[in-house]
Amino acid sequence: MMLGLIGDLEGEREAAVDCLRLLGERGDIAVACQLGDLRFGYGPDPEGYLDAIESMCAEYEIELLCITGNHENWALLDALWADARWQNEDGTLRPIAVRHHVKMLPRGFRWQLGGRSFVALGSAPSVNRGLLTEGVDWWPSEALREEHVQATIAGGYADVMLTHDSPALPYCTATVADIMASNPMGWPDEILAYADDGIEKVTRAVLGVQPRLVAHGHFHVAGEAEVRLPNTDHNTTIWSLAARRDPGTLRVLDLDTLTDPLADPVS
């Protein structure tokens, strides 16, 4: 089974449509996972944006599973997950069906697909928080909480771990490591500390789950690395995906081999 992976779309309708069309035209993608910053509930026409995504998913019969990013409408997500419809009997959260083919996955959600086990751990700190307005385009609940990390670790091993943020060095791609080391946007120290807290939490979760593959977005750069996590008997492949329509925003994951059947990313 082939699984589509899509990086940050940042609310750009044309990018979302193009990505889904490229995957759909392959003819072998029934499920795709979007790695956060869909920008759910954002923008001048959030319903029209979702309608355009749903239209492409319906045309190509693709189920789109979206993990949460930092740039989502967290007030809306929090309100939806407070509704009993999107909770299990034990209070754990269920995926929100925002359209017939489109779901938002809660942090720590696990599922099985194509003979593989998956865990999703979305969210990240917004490094541009100082440019945003709380309650308008930024909400504190964007950030991972310790309870999310502990629940994810307690769930144990998964073959594939999908995150929004990246694990830290030495468990990240070279392109992400360059950004972490150089701070190219010149963010102030307090923002870097906020970002580092999210990276540290994701890293602990990755080390606890010990997956064979981690795929993430957030940094908007494509890359690939192979690492050995502590106390494991296998290597772990790390994929960072680019954003919008940039090269490396799409990848295809062969669930039999946990590799990309293409020599290069789709686009």
CSV table of C-alpha atoms in Angstrom, one decimal:
chain,number,residue,atom,x,y,z
A,1,MET,CA,0.0,0.0,0.0
A,2,MET,CA,1.2,3.5,-0.9
A,3,LEU,CA,0.5,6.4,1.5
A,4,GLY,CA,0.7,10.0,0.4
A,5,LEU,CA,2.5,12.5,2.7
A,6,ILE,CA,1.9,16.3,2.4
A,7,GLY,CA,3.9,19.0,4.1
A,8,ASP,CA,2.6,22.4,5.4
A,9,LEU,CA,-0.1,23.9,3.2
A,10,GLU,CA,-0.4,27.1,5.1
A,11,GLY,CA,-4.0,27.7,3.9
A,12,GLU,CA,-3.1,28.0,0.3
A,13,ARG,CA,-6.0,26.6,-1.7
A,14,GLU,CA,-4.0,26.2,-5.0
A,15,ALA,CA,-1.2,24.3,-3.2
A,16,ALA,CA,-3.7,22.0,-1.5
A,17,VAL,CA,-5.5,21.3,-4.8
A,18,ASP,CA,-2.2,20.7,-6.7
A,19,CYS,CA,-0.8,18.3,-4.0
A,20,LEU,CA,-4.0,16.2,-3.9
A,21,ARG,CA,-4.2,16.2,-7.7
A,22,LEU,CA,-0.6,15.0,-8.0
A,23,LEU,CA,-1.2,12.2,-5.5
A,24,GLY,CA,-4.6,11.3,-7.1
A,25,GLU,CA,-3.2,11.1,-10.6
A,26,ARG,CA,-0.9,8.3,-9.4
A,27,GLY,CA,-3.9,6.1,-9.1
A,28,ASP,CA,-2.5,4.1,-6.1
A,29,ILE,CA,-3.1,6.6,-3.2
A,30,ALA,CA,-6.2,5.9,-1.1
A,31,VAL,CA,-5.0,7.6,2.0
A,32,ALA,CA,-2.8,10.7,2.5
A,33,CYS,CA,-1.5,12.3,5.7
A,34,GLN,CA,-1.0,16.1,5.9
A,35,LEU,CA,1.7,17.0,8.5
A,36,GLY,CA,0.2,20.1,10.1
A,37,ASP,CA,-0.4,23.8,9.3
A,38,LEU,CA,-3.3,23.0,7.1
A,39,ARG,CA,-4.5,26.3,8.6
A,40,PHE,CA,-7.8,24.8,9.6
A,41,GLY,CA,-10.3,27.5,10.4
A,42,TYR,CA,-8.1,30.3,9.1
A,43,GLY,CA,-8.2,32.8,6.3
A,44,PRO,CA,-10.9,34.8,4.5
A,45,ASP,CA,-12.9,31.7,3.4
A,46,PRO,CA,-12.0,28.7,5.6
A,47,GLU,CA,-15.1,26.8,4.6
A,48,GLY,CA,-14.4,27.3,0.9
A,49,TYR,CA,-10.8,26.2,1.5
A,50,LEU,CA,-12.1,22.9,3.0
A,51,ASP,CA,-14.6,22.5,0.3
A,52,ALA,CA,-11.9,22.7,-2.3
A,53,ILE,CA,-9.9,20.1,-0.5
A,54,GLU,CA,-12.9,17.9,-0.1
A,55,SER,CA,-13.7,18.2,-3.8
A,56,MET,CA,-10.2,16.9,-4.8
A,57,CYS,CA,-10.4,14.1,-2.2
A,58,ALA,CA,-13.8,13.0,-3.5
A,59,GLU,CA,-12.7,13.1,-7.1
A,60,TYR,CA,-9.7,10.9,-6.5
A,61,GLU,CA,-11.3,8.9,-3.6
A,62,ILE,CA,-8.5,9.9,-1.1
A,63,GLU,CA,-9.0,10.0,2.6
A,64,LEU,CA,-7.0,12.9,4.1
A,65,LEU,CA,-5.8,12.6,7.6
A,66,CYS,CA,-4.4,15.9,9.0
A,67,ILE,CA,-2.3,16.2,12.1
A,68,THR,CA,-2.4,19.5,13.9
A,69,GLY,CA,0.1,22.2,13.4
A,70,ASN,CA,0.7,25.4,15.3
A,71,HIS,CA,-1.0,27.5,12.6
A,72,GLU,CA,-4.6,26.1,13.1
A,73,ASN,CA,-7.6,27.8,14.6
A,74,TRP,CA,-7.0,26.3,18.0
A,75,ALA,CA,-10.0,28.0,19.6
A,76,LEU,CA,-12.2,26.1,17.1
A,77,LEU,CA,-10.3,22.8,17.5
A,78,ASP,CA,-10.5,23.0,21.3
A,79,ALA,CA,-14.3,23.7,21.1
A,80,LEU,CA,-14.8,20.8,18.7
A,81,TRP,CA,-12.9,18.4,20.9
A,82,ALA,CA,-14.8,19.5,23.9
A,83,ASP,CA,-17.9,18.2,22.2
A,84,ALA,CA,-18.9,14.6,23.2
A,85,ARG,CA,-19.2,13.7,19.5
A,86,TRP,CA,-15.4,13.8,19.2
A,87,GLN,CA,-14.6,12.0,22.5
A,88,ASN,CA,-14.4,8.3,23.3
A,89,GLU,CA,-16.2,7.0,26.4
A,90,ASP,CA,-12.9,7.3,28.4
A,91,GLY,CA,-12.5,11.0,27.5
A,92,THR,CA,-9.8,10.5,24.9
A,93,LEU,CA,-10.2,12.4,21.7
A,94,ARG,CA,-11.4,11.1,18.4
A,95,PRO,CA,-10.6,12.4,14.9
A,96,ILE,CA,-12.8,15.3,13.9
A,97,ALA,CA,-14.5,14.8,10.5
A,98,VAL,CA,-14.3,18.3,9.1
A,99,ARG,CA,-15.5,17.0,5.7
A,100,HIS,CA,-16.5,13.6,4.4
A,101,HIS,CA,-13.0,12.7,3.3
A,102,VAL,CA,-11.0,15.0,5.7
A,103,LYS,CA,-10.2,14.4,9.3
A,104,MET,CA,-8.2,16.3,12.0
A,105,LEU,CA,-6.3,13.9,14.2
A,106,PRO,CA,-5.8,14.6,17.9
A,107,ARG,CA,-2.4,14.6,19.5
A,108,GLY,CA,-1.3,11.1,20.4
A,109,PHE,CA,-3.8,9.4,18.1
A,110,ARG,CA,-2.9,5.8,17.0
A,111,TRP,CA,-4.2,3.7,14.1
A,112,GLN,CA,-3.3,0.8,11.8
A,113,LEU,CA,-3.0,1.1,8.1
A,114,GLY,CA,-1.6,-1.3,5.5
A,115,GLY,CA,-0.2,-3.6,8.1
A,116,ARG,CA,1.7,-0.8,9.9
A,117,SER,CA,1.1,1.0,13.2
A,118,PHE,CA,0.9,4.8,13.3
A,119,VAL,CA,1.0,7.5,15.9
A,120,ALA,CA,0.3,11.2,15.2
A,121,LEU,CA,1.8,13.9,17.5
A,122,GLY,CA,1.0,17.3,15.9
A,123,SER,CA,1.5,20.8,17.1
A,124,ALA,CA,4.6,23.1,17.6
A,125,PRO,CA,5.4,26.5,19.1
A,126,SER,CA,5.0,29.4,16.6
A,127,VAL,CA,8.3,31.2,16.3
A,128,ASN,CA,6.4,34.2,14.9
A,129,ARG,CA,4.3,34.4,18.0
A,130,GLY,CA,5.3,38.0,18.5
A,131,LEU,CA,3.8,39.0,15.2
A,132,LEU,CA,0.5,37.3,16.0
A,133,THR,CA,-2.5,38.3,18.1
A,134,GLU,CA,-3.8,35.9,20.8
A,135,GLY,CA,-7.4,34.9,20.1
A,136,VAL,CA,-7.1,36.0,16.5
A,137,ASP,CA,-4.3,34.0,14.9
A,138,TRP,CA,-2.5,32.6,17.9
A,139,TRP,CA,-3.6,30.4,20.8
A,140,PRO,CA,-1.5,29.0,23.6
A,141,SER,CA,-3.0,25.5,23.1
A,142,GLU,CA,-0.9,25.2,19.9
A,143,ALA,CA,1.9,23.9,22.0
A,144,LEU,CA,2.4,20.3,23.1
A,145,ARG,CA,1.7,19.7,26.8
A,146,GLU,CA,3.5,17.2,28.9
A,147,GLU,CA,0.4,15.0,29.1
A,148,HIS,CA,0.6,14.6,25.3
A,149,VAL,CA,4.2,13.4,25.5
A,150,GLN,CA,3.6,11.0,28.3
A,151,ALA,CA,0.5,9.5,26.7
A,152,THR,CA,2.3,9.0,23.4
A,153,ILE,CA,5.3,7.3,25.2
A,154,ALA,CA,2.9,5.1,27.2
A,155,GLY,CA,1.3,3.9,24.0
A,156,GLY,CA,4.6,2.3,23.1
A,157,TYR,CA,6.1,1.4,19.7
A,158,ALA,CA,4.7,2.5,16.4
A,159,ASP,CA,6.2,1.8,13.0
A,160,VAL,CA,5.5,5.3,11.7
A,161,MET,CA,5.4,8.5,13.7
A,162,LEU,CA,3.9,11.6,12.1
A,163,THR,CA,4.8,14.9,13.8
A,164,HIS,CA,4.6,18.6,13.0
A,165,ASP,CA,7.7,19.6,14.8
A,166,SER,CA,11.1,18.0,14.4
A,167,PRO,CA,13.1,16.0,16.9
A,168,ALA,CA,16.4,17.7,17.9
A,169,LEU,CA,19.9,16.9,16.9
A,170,PRO,CA,21.2,14.3,16.2
A,171,TYR,CA,17.8,13.0,15.2
A,172,CYS,CA,16.9,15.5,12.5
A,173,THR,CA,17.7,16.1,8.9
A,174,ALA,CA,20.6,18.2,7.9
A,175,THR,CA,18.4,20.9,6.4
A,176,VAL,CA,16.5,21.2,9.7
A,177,ALA,CA,19.7,21.1,11.7
A,178,ASP,CA,21.0,24.1,9.7
A,179,ILE,CA,17.9,26.2,10.6
A,180,MET,CA,18.2,25.2,14.3
A,181,ALA,CA,21.9,26.2,14.4
A,182,SER,CA,21.8,29.4,12.4
A,183,ASN,CA,18.4,31.0,13.3
A,184,PRO,CA,18.2,32.6,9.8
A,185,MET,CA,15.2,34.7,10.7
A,186,GLY,CA,16.9,36.2,13.8
A,187,TRP,CA,14.2,35.2,16.3
A,188,PRO,CA,14.9,36.6,19.8
A,189,ASP,CA,16.1,34.3,22.6
A,190,GLU,CA,12.7,34.1,24.3
A,191,ILE,CA,11.1,32.8,21.2
A,192,LEU,CA,14.0,30.3,20.6
A,193,ALA,CA,13.4,29.0,24.1
A,194,TYR,CA,9.7,28.6,23.3
A,195,ALA,CA,10.6,26.7,20.2
A,196,ASP,CA,13.2,24.6,22.0
A,197,ASP,CA,10.6,23.5,24.5
A,198,GLY,CA,8.5,22.0,21.7
A,199,ILE,CA,11.5,20.4,20.0
A,200,GLU,CA,12.5,18.8,23.4
A,201,LYS,CA,9.0,17.4,23.9
A,202,VAL,CA,8.8,15.9,20.4
A,203,THR,CA,12.3,14.4,20.8
A,204,ARG,CA,11.3,12.7,24.1
A,205,ALA,CA,8.2,11.3,22.4
A,206,VAL,CA,10.2,10.0,19.4
A,207,LEU,CA,12.8,8.4,21.7
A,208,GLY,CA,9.9,6.7,23.6
A,209,VAL,CA,8.0,5.4,20.6
A,210,GLN,CA,11.2,4.2,18.8
A,211,PRO,CA,9.6,4.3,15.3
A,212,ARG,CA,11.2,3.1,12.1
A,213,LEU,CA,10.1,6.2,10.3
A,214,VAL,CA,9.4,9.8,11.4
A,215,ALA,CA,7.9,12.3,9.0
A,216,HIS,CA,7.3,15.9,9.9
A,217,GLY,CA,6.7,19.4,8.6
A,218,HIS,CA,7.0,22.8,10.3
A,219,PHE,CA,10.5,23.8,9.1
A,220,HIS,CA,9.4,24.1,5.4
A,221,VAL,CA,12.5,22.3,4.2
A,222,ALA,CA,12.9,18.9,2.6
A,223,GLY,CA,15.4,16.4,3.9
A,224,GLU,CA,16.1,12.8,4.8
A,225,ALA,CA,18.3,11.2,7.4
A,226,GLU,CA,18.9,7.8,8.9
A,227,VAL,CA,19.6,7.7,12.6
A,228,ARG,CA,19.9,5.1,15.4
A,229,LEU,CA,17.8,6.0,18.4
A,230,PRO,CA,19.1,4.9,21.8
A,231,ASN,CA,18.2,1.4,23.0
A,232,THR,CA,16.9,0.2,19.6
A,233,ASP,CA,17.8,-2.6,17.3
A,234,HIS,CA,16.8,-0.8,14.1
A,235,ASN,CA,17.6,2.4,12.3
A,236,THR,CA,15.0,5.2,12.0
A,237,THR,CA,14.5,7.2,8.9
A,238,ILE,CA,13.7,10.9,9.3
A,239,TRP,CA,11.8,12.8,6.6
A,240,SER,CA,11.3,16.6,6.8
A,241,LEU,CA,8.8,17.8,4.2
A,242,ALA,CA,8.8,21.2,2.5
A,243,ALA,CA,5.7,23.5,2.2
A,244,ARG,CA,3.1,24.7,-0.2
A,245,ARG,CA,4.3,23.9,-3.7
A,246,ASP,CA,8.0,23.8,-3.0
A,247,PRO,CA,10.0,20.7,-4.1
A,248,GLY,CA,9.8,18.1,-1.4
A,249,THR,CA,6.3,19.0,-0.1
A,250,LEU,CA,5.0,15.6,-1.3
A,251,ARG,CA,6.3,12.2,-0.6
A,252,VAL,CA,5.0,8.7,-1.1
A,253,LEU,CA,5.5,6.0,1.5
A,254,ASP,CA,5.5,2.3,0.6
A,255,LEU,CA,4.1,0.7,3.7
A,256,ASP,CA,5.7,-2.6,2.8
A,257,THR,CA,9.2,-1.3,2.8
A,258,LEU,CA,8.8,2.1,4.6
A,259,THR,CA,10.7,3.7,1.7
A,260,ASP,CA,9.8,6.2,-1.0
A,261,PRO,CA,9.4,4.3,-4.3
A,262,LEU,CA,10.5,7.4,-6.1
A,263,ALA,CA,14.1,8.5,-6.4
A,264,ASP,CA,13.1,12.1,-5.5
A,265,PRO,CA,10.0,13.6,-3.8
A,266,VAL,CA,6.9,14.0,-6.0
A,267,SER,CA,7.1,17.8,-6.1
